[in-house]
Structures are given as C-alpha cells and as structure tokens.
Amino acid sequence: MKLKSIVLLCLGLLIGGYLFANYSTKKRKTKKTTVAKKKKKKKHSTSAAKLDAVSYSTHIETNGDTIQWIEAQLKWMNDTQRIGQLFMMPAWQNKDSVNCRNLPELITKYNIGGVIMMQATPQRHANKLNYYQSLAKTPLLVGFDGEWGLGMRIDSTLSFPHQLTLGAIQNDSLIEQMGIAVGEECKRMGIHINFAPDVDINNNARNPVINDRSFGENADNVIRKGIAYMNGMHKGGILTCAKHFPGHGDTEVDSHADLPVLNFSRNRLDSLELKPFIALIQANVPSVMVAHLAIPQLEPDEKTPASLSQNIVEDLLKTELGYKGLVITDALGMNGVTKNFADGVVDVKALLAGNDMLLMSKNVPEAFNQIFKAIEKKLITQDEIDNRVRKILYYKYKAGLNHYQPIDMKNLQQDLQSKKHIELIKTLFSNAFTAITSTSIKESNTKSTVAIVNINGDSLSIFSKLLLKNANVKCFRINSTSSSDSSWNFLQDSLQNYSYTWFEIHKMSRFASKEYGLSWASRNFIKQISAKQNCGVILFGSPYATKYFDDCKKVVVAYEDNSFSQQALADLFLGKTKSKGKLPVTSSSNFTYKKGNELNSQIQLKENVSDEESVAELVGMNSKILKKIDSIALNGIQAKAYPGCQIVVLKDGKMIYDKTFGTPTYESKKPVKKTDLYDLASITKIASTTLACMKLYEEGKLDLNKTIADYLPEAKRTNKKKIIIKDLLLHQAGLVPFIPFYKDCMNKKGELDKNFSTEKDEDHTLAVAEGLWMSKDYLDKMWDKIYKSDIKTPGKYVYSDLDLYFMKRICESLLKNETTDEYVNRVFYQPMKLKSLCFNPLEHGFKKQQIMPTEEDNYFRHQLIWGYVHDQGAAMCGGIQGHAGLFGNAEDLAQLMLLLNDKGEYKGKRYLKKETVDYFTSKQSNVSRRGLGFDKQEPNPNVASPMCKSASVETFGHTGFTGTSTWVDPKYNLVFVFLSNRVYPEAENKKIITMGTRTAIQEVLYEAMKK
C-alpha cells in the first residue's frame, strides 16, 4: 500500500508539473500580444455547443425548430461537406475564371455554403441563382456587395445614392427608408445578406478604395447613418454586414492592390476607427467583415493582415468586444492578403484567426487540402468547424432558407423599377444637396439674368433642359480638355452679358489623385470669372473637390451625376425645394464638416409654365404633346358628347395633368371645378367591391374557389348554389346582364306602386331620388328575382351587374356588423384621406352644387338625377350596391388607383399585399381578357378594346356607364382618370363612345412618352 501511494504521488506530481509548465508557456505567449486576452473558455460538450454556436448574441434565443433544422442539416453532411459550408464563392456572369467555370462542381462536390453574386442582368442573375440553388444540397446563403443597392452590381436596376451622399442628409429616417427599399429589392433577387453598411470613417481625402463608400469623416454621423441603414435593410427582409473591421477609412493604399498599414495607437483606434463597429455590435448587426489591413498596434507581424490575425479577430472582435455574430473575411483573392501568403494557406490562417466564413477563396481544392492538414496537426478540431457551420446554418435559417423558394421570374424587371423607390432616390438627393454661400455676399432679392455653363457634359444636361423650359436662362457648353483658347475667350466675352453665371461640372472623378476630374483650364477659367462677376459652381461629384473653389461666392455639391440627381437639383434651382444638406467631410478651411446653408439661385421663372407641365418633363413626358388632350376634351363638349369633364394623369406618382373642362350642364355658366363629384357608375366595381374582396381574400376570409352557397345559405335552394366565387369576379357565372327591377313596380300608365312614396316614413326609408323613397321590404323581392333569374351562359364571358350584387352580399356575410361601403371607407378611403369617395354624397355633407347631375329621368323617377346614383338598381338599394353608387372626383380616384399601381402601398403604408394586387389585376380567364373584378386590354386586335391600343397588356381598370373610365398601366407607372356626365340630359347619348374620346385622350399619353 505504501509503495502504491508513493507511485501515485509521483505520477500526480509529474502531471501537475506538466500542466503548470504548459500553463506558464501559454501565459508567456499571451503577454507577447498587445491586445489583452480573457481566459479561454473550456471546451463545450457537443450538446452544449449547439446552443452556444447558433446564438450570435445574448438577445437572440434560438427555439426548438431552429435547432432541429440546423442539426438535421449538419447530420447528413460528412466532414468535407461541413468544411464546404465555410466558403462563399463568387458567381460572375461576365468573367471566365477557374472558379466561375467550376462553381457548379464547388456546389455539388464541396457543398460550399454560399455564393456572392457579381455583375449580371436581373434575368441572368435570377436564372443562374435558381440553377445554383437547385444544385445545392444545403441551400446557399446568397451574399451581395450592394452598398448603394442592386445597381452597384446588376445592370438595368436602380442605384441609390452612395454613402457619402447620404452622409450629407440630416434626416436619418430617410436613410432607413433607403435601407428598406434596398432590402426589398435584394430579397426580390434572392439575396440574403448585403455586405453593407460600410462604417469606415473616411477621414483621408486621398483614400482610393473607401472614399464615397463611407458616410463621412465624423464618427457619430457614421454611426447614426450606419444603424439607420442597417435597421432599414433588416425591415426590408435581409441580413446586413458592418465593414471593414477594424476600420479602412484612413489609408491611401487600396487593399485590392497592396497591404495598407495603419500606424495608429490603441487610443486612436478606440476613439475613432473602432467606434462605429462597437455601436453596430451593440445594435445587433448580424455580421462583420474583417479587412486586409496591417495594424502593428494590434498585430505585431506586419505581414499578417487583420483578416488573418487571431489577435484582431479572435481576441479583439470576439473576446474583447464580445461579438458573437457571423465573422466574414474580405475577399481572399485581394493582393492585400495574397501578397505574403500562398493559396490555401490564406484560407487556413483566416480560419485559425477566428473567421466563420471565407469569402472568395482563390483556390478551393487547395484550401480544403490545407484545412485537412490543420485538423491533422490539431491546430483546429472538427468540433470547432462544426460549431462555425452551426452558426452559418443559423443565419441561413434567419434568412428563410429553411423554406427556400426560387426567384419568381414574373414581372422581375418591373418590380425592380418601383416608382416608389425612384421617388425615394430623388428625395434622398434633394435632401443631400449642399449649398455653401460666402457670408460676405449680400444676396439680392431681385432675380437676375443667368447663364448656365455646362463643363464636360456630352450634351445639354437634364438639369439645363429643365431650367431652360421653366426659367429665363441661357445655356452654354464647353469641354475643358479639347476646347481651344479662342473657345474659352468667346465664352468669357459672352458671360459679360449676364449678371450671374452658374458652372455645372460633369464627368468628375472620385479620386484625389486625378484631382477629381477637374482640369487646370476649367479651374483657372472659373477663378478668373469669379474675380470679376457673380458666379457659382455646381459639382456633380465629390465634396472633396470644393477645395478648388475657395474663391467662389457659391458652391453647390450635388455629389453624383445621374438623371435623378439632375432632376432633383433642377427642383432646387427652380425654388420647389430647399438645400438641406451639410458637408459630410472637410476639404479646406472654407469647406468644413457640417457646413451648408440655403441657396438663392438668382433664377427668374418663366411665366405661364404650370407645375404639371414642369413635372411632366421631369418624368419624361412631352408637355407640348400633352396639350393635345385639351383640344380632344373641348371637342367632346362642342359635339355635346358631355357637358363637362375632369381629367387627371399621374406618371411615376407625379401629377402631370389635372384639368377640368366645360360646365355641369349645357345650360349652366358655372365652370366645372376639380372638387366636383361625379357618379362613377361601374368604376364602383373595382374602387369599392373588388377592393373589399381583395382585402378579405388576403386575410383568408374569402376563398375564391368556394361557391355562393358556401357563404349565402339562402342560395342552397336555388340554381345559383354551385356558382364559383371566382366566376362572379370574371363575369362568367352565366348570370343575365341586369334586371330592370323598377319596371315591376309600375302600372300601365308608368306610375309607381305602393312600394314607393313621396314621403319618408317607417316603411319607405330607402332614398331613390329627391323626394322619392322605397320600401325596404322590396329589397327581399329584388333578391327573389335575382335568385330566380336564369343562368344562360355558364363558363362564358357575359358582363353582368348581378355578379357584383352577389359579391357585395358575400362580403357583408363575412363582415358581419359592417357594410361593404363602411368597410372600404374605414380600411382604404379614410386612412388615405380620400374625402370625396363616398356613396350617397348628399348624406355626407356635399351640396348639390358640388355634384355633377346625370340623366333627366322621364321614365322612372321623373326628375333630374342630381346627387343620387344614376343606376336604377343601385338607387333601389338605397344608393349603395356592388356594381354602382360610388361618387368621387378625379384626383381622389387617381390616388386610389395609384395604390394599385404601387402594388398595395400608398405614402409608405401598405394596404394590400403585392401578391394580392398582382393576382387580381392580372388576366385570370381563359375565355376573356378579364382580371378578377378588373377589366384588361383586349389581346384580340379584331375585338374592340375598352382602352387605347398603345396601353400595355398589363393595364387594368374599368369604365362606367355615366361616361367615366380609369386605367393603370404599371409597365409605365401611368394612372389615367377621365370623368364626365355624358348621360346628361339623356342616357342614349353615345357620342363619347362613337367619337372615341376617352381612348383618344389616353393614346396621347403614350405619344407624349415617345416624345
């Protein structure tokens, strides 16, 4: 026993000595680093690691479904397939590298975790991505470098303003709105993570790689903008990434070409470069991208970039800053990282440093080879790799890849040209424009004769064109590199005739090394003019270029040179907006961070140029051609097709035409007003009843494949019981077109029976016309006639008002205690502030003088119908029915149609799902042109169409018996409304149809777009 005790004691001392020595060695190694380390955590058991690995921050709690999906994915993978999940490879569409050609093999053989989509067209991007996803056993996480949206990489898509432009905006909520828009567009393209925002602080004007990708030089501004942009993209449905950790803003070396060195103290790094990353980590940014930067204060080996440094990735980012999200390398093919390390070695070092995902490896097979060697050498364990894979799978789950759906190719290009997003781009530019005016200049209250000099523009700019049309200006153009001395001299002489000159400078460069694209000749010329005359400079480029214009009295920074910025700047110069932006960077002592004030452009507007004409030009419509509408409308009045009308046209959400013509009656001398209400007749079908159906459908309350009897029990005993709801909306249920109910209430002399009264009493409560009421009990007899009516043409298209009688009744069976008109008013009209849209306008406070009269009825109500619905059946239902009864003016109706053009969204609020609008407004019938409730373009050229020939097949809308029509063409973001009272004084007047007035006016709109 004694000997055994001695042996055990010796063995214990040996083991203890080994552990102490090993601990001391590790401790000495730790002291050599400049970053303080915390004690390493003990290895988790596999089960404990599951929860820890997939929880990227303490605020996230993974549920059982998440864990179950992650473990199910991990379970079937072998070691090679698990390692493959660590790689995200480029999917180029216009390059032919080895990895591009071998991408399908990388997906199928190595089970790579994701792809980063590069240059392509939308269709090619979508087709390729659907193909790559079809190959993947584990759904691919799709990344994208889209700091200013899809346009950064994908052709024919929208480019939002660059981040330096956003840095000038004072309203951060606009940045969040942009994030939402970018997120929505990325999601539409099957992208899950956008490698944005860039939260580098660009405090070096000579930075060749970050530059305008940064929000600017001020850390707090970068933080606010970065968080706003991040939050917006999250709301838009995608993941985000803060880059380039630990800060790439203060360098004059491009890490794509070489390895930049940041020789800053730790105090400097903490107080500047690291601040935005700490803030975004606290705001729960899902991922961080690590840069290829040498930072001696953090990593003593100057050949080792941050992306390969354990001191920076593992110790600083993960341990000291406590970051638990996804850590991604910058592209591993960049010279900043490949300069000192071979293929494959780079990947292993990045993995050992603590990165979770390896972006754009140069050689995947060699990387696998090196990783397996590292496992054999026990530099990293398979358990550690598995935990990183769990984290990647967690974010795939967050991105919705547990229920992967291919990209829908239908209307793809159209969806990526959202009118709402285009307007947001213009708004962003409008809020970014920065005017700096010398305080020594005394502004004149009188407008001046102004010259606009275009320097380096290929032709007359959009900005100049809009000023020429709307203001008293003279435009000149000169090229700073090719123009002769005589050209400069001639221009100088010409400018003496003007009291103010604005120089608009185009084709600028973002690089300080190229002097921002400003030639000495142009700078010198502007300096000479500035010394003698009043002048200002417009920079369609970098705010850093302001340093060349310290002598100028006014400088306006437009930041970028594109159609959106030029259109928005024209609005500023024409006085429609104000300059609100502040410089996001400092370029000189005169042009410092946060400087900016209001602009007095000195421009005098032309007279008799309407706002609509000006806006029409802004959205690409020829205002002169639009004037043809006037003559067509007036010709209709002269021919007595109608006494008066309203016409409203919206293009890209802007009012480009809003006019009234004529008088309420031929005898009246009072002109029609824009606020006058019209009987919309059958437009009621889409502007009220179908809207209710759409909302109830998307809420799951209305099933279009059910029958009438499923919703209306009384129908079970009739021949209507098997009619499908969808067939009612398509007008192919076989119902008769209409029933003249009023005729059954008349004797042979044409006198109304006891169901009607000239006084309102307990029985007669339904107002049919002025001084005429109907018994509410007669409604039951009307429905009895409807149920007993024949079904003549089931399955064929026969337009019938009765279809919408049923739809209103079905909707109200679902609404229980609310009528359809009350429902659409509450859900749509009121929140949209469409005050003129209503049934029975006289009961809603409108006076007869505000309403257009309709027919001189000498067969039923024997009076001029004025303020009451013209349709007899709707009138007998108390003025409210599914097919008729709605009143309104053209402006409000246009806004309602704009809601449908914008896929269910209006002024930032969503009223209907995009999918609902697309479904109801697209062609749904095999036997007609119809959508669900909506009329459509007639595809057969031999059959008359309700709209003009140039309208696209996507167009939808409706016409009304009283002489109304409204059409939405989403292909062109075009809304058209024509309202008239052509049934005055008699409904048999069909001149508006035989003259083709409505379609002729609509055709002008397409002609104006062609210019």
PDB file of N, CA and C in Angstrom, residues 322-358:
ATOM      1  N   GLY A 322     -16.812  41.204 -27.528  1.00  0.00           N
ATOM      2  CA  GLY A 322     -17.926  40.308 -27.234  1.00  0.00           C
ATOM      3  C   GLY A 322     -18.806  39.996 -28.432  1.00  0.00           C
ATOM      4  N   TYR A 323     -18.259  40.075 -29.624  1.00  0.00           N
ATOM      5  CA  TYR A 323     -19.097  39.852 -30.801  1.00  0.00           C
ATOM      6  C   TYR A 323     -19.319  38.363 -31.047  1.00  0.00           C
ATOM      7  N   LYS A 324     -20.585  37.976 -31.189  1.00  0.00           N
ATOM      8  CA  LYS A 324     -20.942  36.571 -31.377  1.00  0.00           C
ATOM      9  C   LYS A 324     -21.616  36.309 -32.713  1.00  0.00           C
ATOM     10  N   GLY A 325     -21.674  37.331 -33.560  1.00  0.00           N
ATOM     11  CA  GLY A 325     -22.312  37.155 -34.867  1.00  0.00           C
ATOM     12  C   GLY A 325     -21.382  36.486 -35.856  1.00  0.00           C
ATOM     13  N   LEU A 326     -21.778  36.539 -37.121  1.00  0.00           N
ATOM     14  CA  LEU A 326     -21.034  35.889 -38.189  1.00  0.00           C
ATOM     15  C   LEU A 326     -19.850  36.769 -38.589  1.00  0.00           C
ATOM     16  N   VAL A 327     -18.648  36.206 -38.549  1.00  0.00           N
ATOM     17  CA  VAL A 327     -17.446  36.945 -38.921  1.00  0.00           C
ATOM     18  C   VAL A 327     -17.001  36.466 -40.303  1.00  0.00           C
ATOM     19  N   ILE A 328     -16.905  37.398 -41.231  1.00  0.00           N
ATOM     20  CA  ILE A 328     -16.624  37.077 -42.637  1.00  0.00           C
ATOM     21  C   ILE A 328     -15.355  37.795 -43.057  1.00  0.00           C
ATOM     22  N   THR A 329     -14.503  37.119 -43.796  1.00  0.00           N
ATOM     23  CA  THR A 329     -13.314  37.781 -44.318  1.00  0.00           C
ATOM     24  C   THR A 329     -13.685  38.684 -45.490  1.00  0.00           C
ATOM     25  N   ASP A 330     -12.860  39.690 -45.744  1.00  0.00           N
ATOM     26  CA  ASP A 330     -12.940  40.370 -47.037  1.00  0.00           C
ATOM     27  C   ASP A 330     -12.468  39.373 -48.083  1.00  0.00           C
ATOM     28  N   ALA A 331     -12.625  39.686 -49.356  1.00  0.00           N
ATOM     29  CA  ALA A 331     -12.309  38.732 -50.428  1.00  0.00           C
ATOM     30  C   ALA A 331     -10.868  38.247 -50.303  1.00  0.00           C
ATOM     31  N   LEU A 332     -10.683  36.923 -50.284  1.00  0.00           N
ATOM     32  CA  LEU A 332      -9.369  36.340 -50.050  1.00  0.00           C
ATOM     33  C   LEU A 332      -8.496  36.307 -51.294  1.00  0.00           C
ATOM     34  N   GLY A 333      -8.984  36.862 -52.399  1.00  0.00           N
ATOM     35  CA  GLY A 333      -8.160  36.950 -53.604  1.00  0.00           C
ATOM     36  C   GLY A 333      -7.494  38.303 -53.753  1.00  0.00           C
ATOM     37  N   MET A 334      -7.740  39.223 -52.799  1.00  0.00           N
ATOM     38  CA  MET A 334      -7.170  40.569 -52.883  1.00  0.00           C
ATOM     39  C   MET A 334      -5.676  40.536 -52.551  1.00  0.00           C
ATOM     40  N   ASN A 335      -4.931  41.404 -53.220  1.00  0.00           N
ATOM     41  CA  ASN A 335      -3.480  41.417 -53.029  1.00  0.00           C
ATOM     42  C   ASN A 335      -3.086  41.785 -51.605  1.00  0.00           C
ATOM     43  N   GLY A 336      -3.942  42.466 -50.912  1.00  0.00           N
ATOM     44  CA  GLY A 336      -3.644  42.813 -49.537  1.00  0.00           C
ATOM     45  C   GLY A 336      -3.466  41.606 -48.644  1.00  0.00           C
ATOM     46  N   VAL A 337      -3.996  40.474 -49.050  1.00  0.00           N
ATOM     47  CA  VAL A 337      -3.858  39.251 -48.252  1.00  0.00           C
ATOM     48  C   VAL A 337      -3.020  38.195 -48.968  1.00  0.00           C
ATOM     49  N   THR A 338      -3.039  38.184 -50.289  1.00  0.00           N
ATOM     50  CA  THR A 338      -2.272  37.170 -51.039  1.00  0.00           C
ATOM     51  C   THR A 338      -0.807  37.560 -51.215  1.00  0.00           C
ATOM     52  N   LYS A 339      -0.482  38.816 -50.908  1.00  0.00           N
ATOM     53  CA  LYS A 339       0.881  39.310 -51.103  1.00  0.00           C
ATOM     54  C   LYS A 339       1.912  38.474 -50.349  1.00  0.00           C
ATOM     55  N   ASN A 340       1.585  38.060 -49.142  1.00  0.00           N
ATOM     56  CA  ASN A 340       2.559  37.372 -48.294  1.00  0.00           C
ATOM     57  C   ASN A 340       2.212  35.924 -47.989  1.00  0.00           C
ATOM     58  N   PHE A 341       1.070  35.423 -48.543  1.00  0.00           N
ATOM     59  CA  PHE A 341       0.649  34.069 -48.209  1.00  0.00           C
ATOM     60  C   PHE A 341       0.147  33.339 -49.449  1.00  0.00           C
ATOM     61  N   ALA A 342       0.451  32.050 -49.527  1.00  0.00           N
ATOM     62  CA  ALA A 342       0.101  31.243 -50.692  1.00  0.00           C
ATOM     63  C   ALA A 342      -1.362  30.828 -50.648  1.00  0.00           C
ATOM     64  N   ASP A 343      -1.856  30.389 -51.814  1.00  0.00           N
ATOM     65  CA  ASP A 343      -3.217  29.858 -51.897  1.00  0.00           C
ATOM     66  C   ASP A 343      -3.386  28.722 -50.895  1.00  0.00           C
ATOM     67  N   GLY A 344      -4.530  28.667 -50.280  1.00  0.00           N
ATOM     68  CA  GLY A 344      -4.802  27.623 -49.300  1.00  0.00           C
ATOM     69  C   GLY A 344      -4.305  27.986 -47.928  1.00  0.00           C
ATOM     70  N   VAL A 345      -3.078  28.470 -47.839  1.00  0.00           N
ATOM     71  CA  VAL A 345      -2.532  28.911 -46.559  1.00  0.00           C
ATOM     72  C   VAL A 345      -3.341  30.098 -46.044  1.00  0.00           C
ATOM     73  N   VAL A 346      -3.711  30.996 -46.982  1.00  0.00           N
ATOM     74  CA  VAL A 346      -4.545  32.142 -46.629  1.00  0.00           C
ATOM     75  C   VAL A 346      -5.822  31.682 -45.945  1.00  0.00           C
ATOM     76  N   ASP A 347      -6.467  30.683 -46.520  1.00  0.00           N
ATOM     77  CA  ASP A 347      -7.747  30.205 -46.004  1.00  0.00           C
ATOM     78  C   ASP A 347      -7.601  29.622 -44.600  1.00  0.00           C
ATOM     79  N   VAL A 348      -6.560  28.821 -44.397  1.00  0.00           N
ATOM     80  CA  VAL A 348      -6.346  28.215 -43.087  1.00  0.00           C
ATOM     81  C   VAL A 348      -6.070  29.276 -42.039  1.00  0.00           C
ATOM     82  N   LYS A 349      -5.201  30.231 -42.383  1.00  0.00           N
ATOM     83  CA  LYS A 349      -4.882  31.290 -41.438  1.00  0.00           C
ATOM     84  C   LYS A 349      -6.130  32.107 -41.087  1.00  0.00           C
ATOM     85  N   ALA A 350      -6.979  32.347 -42.072  1.00  0.00           N
ATOM     86  CA  ALA A 350      -8.218  33.077 -41.813  1.00  0.00           C
ATOM     87  C   ALA A 350      -9.116  32.294 -40.863  1.00  0.00           C
ATOM     88  N   LEU A 351      -9.153  30.990 -41.042  1.00  0.00           N
ATOM     89  CA  LEU A 351      -9.971  30.126 -40.192  1.00  0.00           C
ATOM     90  C   LEU A 351      -9.415  30.081 -38.776  1.00  0.00           C
ATOM     91  N   LEU A 352      -8.105  29.938 -38.659  1.00  0.00           N
ATOM     92  CA  LEU A 352      -7.472  29.876 -37.348  1.00  0.00           C
ATOM     93  C   LEU A 352      -7.583  31.215 -36.619  1.00  0.00           C
ATOM     94  N   ALA A 353      -7.657  32.309 -37.386  1.00  0.00           N
ATOM     95  CA  ALA A 353      -7.780  33.625 -36.771  1.00  0.00           C
ATOM     96  C   ALA A 353      -9.129  33.810 -36.096  1.00  0.00           C
ATOM     97  N   GLY A 354     -10.130  33.025 -36.513  1.00  0.00           N
ATOM     98  CA  GLY A 354     -11.441  33.112 -35.893  1.00  0.00           C
ATOM     99  C   GLY A 354     -12.572  33.478 -36.833  1.00  0.00           C
ATOM    100  N   ASN A 355     -12.279  33.635 -38.136  1.00  0.00           N
ATOM    101  CA  ASN A 355     -13.339  33.927 -39.096  1.00  0.00           C
ATOM    102  C   ASN A 355     -14.263  32.726 -39.239  1.00  0.00           C
ATOM    103  N   ASP A 356     -15.544  33.025 -39.480  1.00  0.00           N
ATOM    104  CA  ASP A 356     -16.529  31.950 -39.669  1.00  0.00           C
ATOM    105  C   ASP A 356     -16.713  31.616 -41.138  1.00  0.00           C
ATOM    106  N   MET A 357     -16.638  32.603 -42.006  1.00  0.00           N
ATOM    107  CA  MET A 357     -16.913  32.373 -43.425  1.00  0.00           C
ATOM    108  C   MET A 357     -15.792  32.970 -44.252  1.00  0.00           C
ATOM    109  N   LEU A 358     -15.334  32.214 -45.239  1.00  0.00           N
ATOM    110  CA  LEU A 358     -14.210  32.585 -46.084  1.00  0.00           C
ATOM    111  C   LEU A 358     -14.748  33.059 -47.429  1.00  0.00           C
TER     112      LEU A 358
END
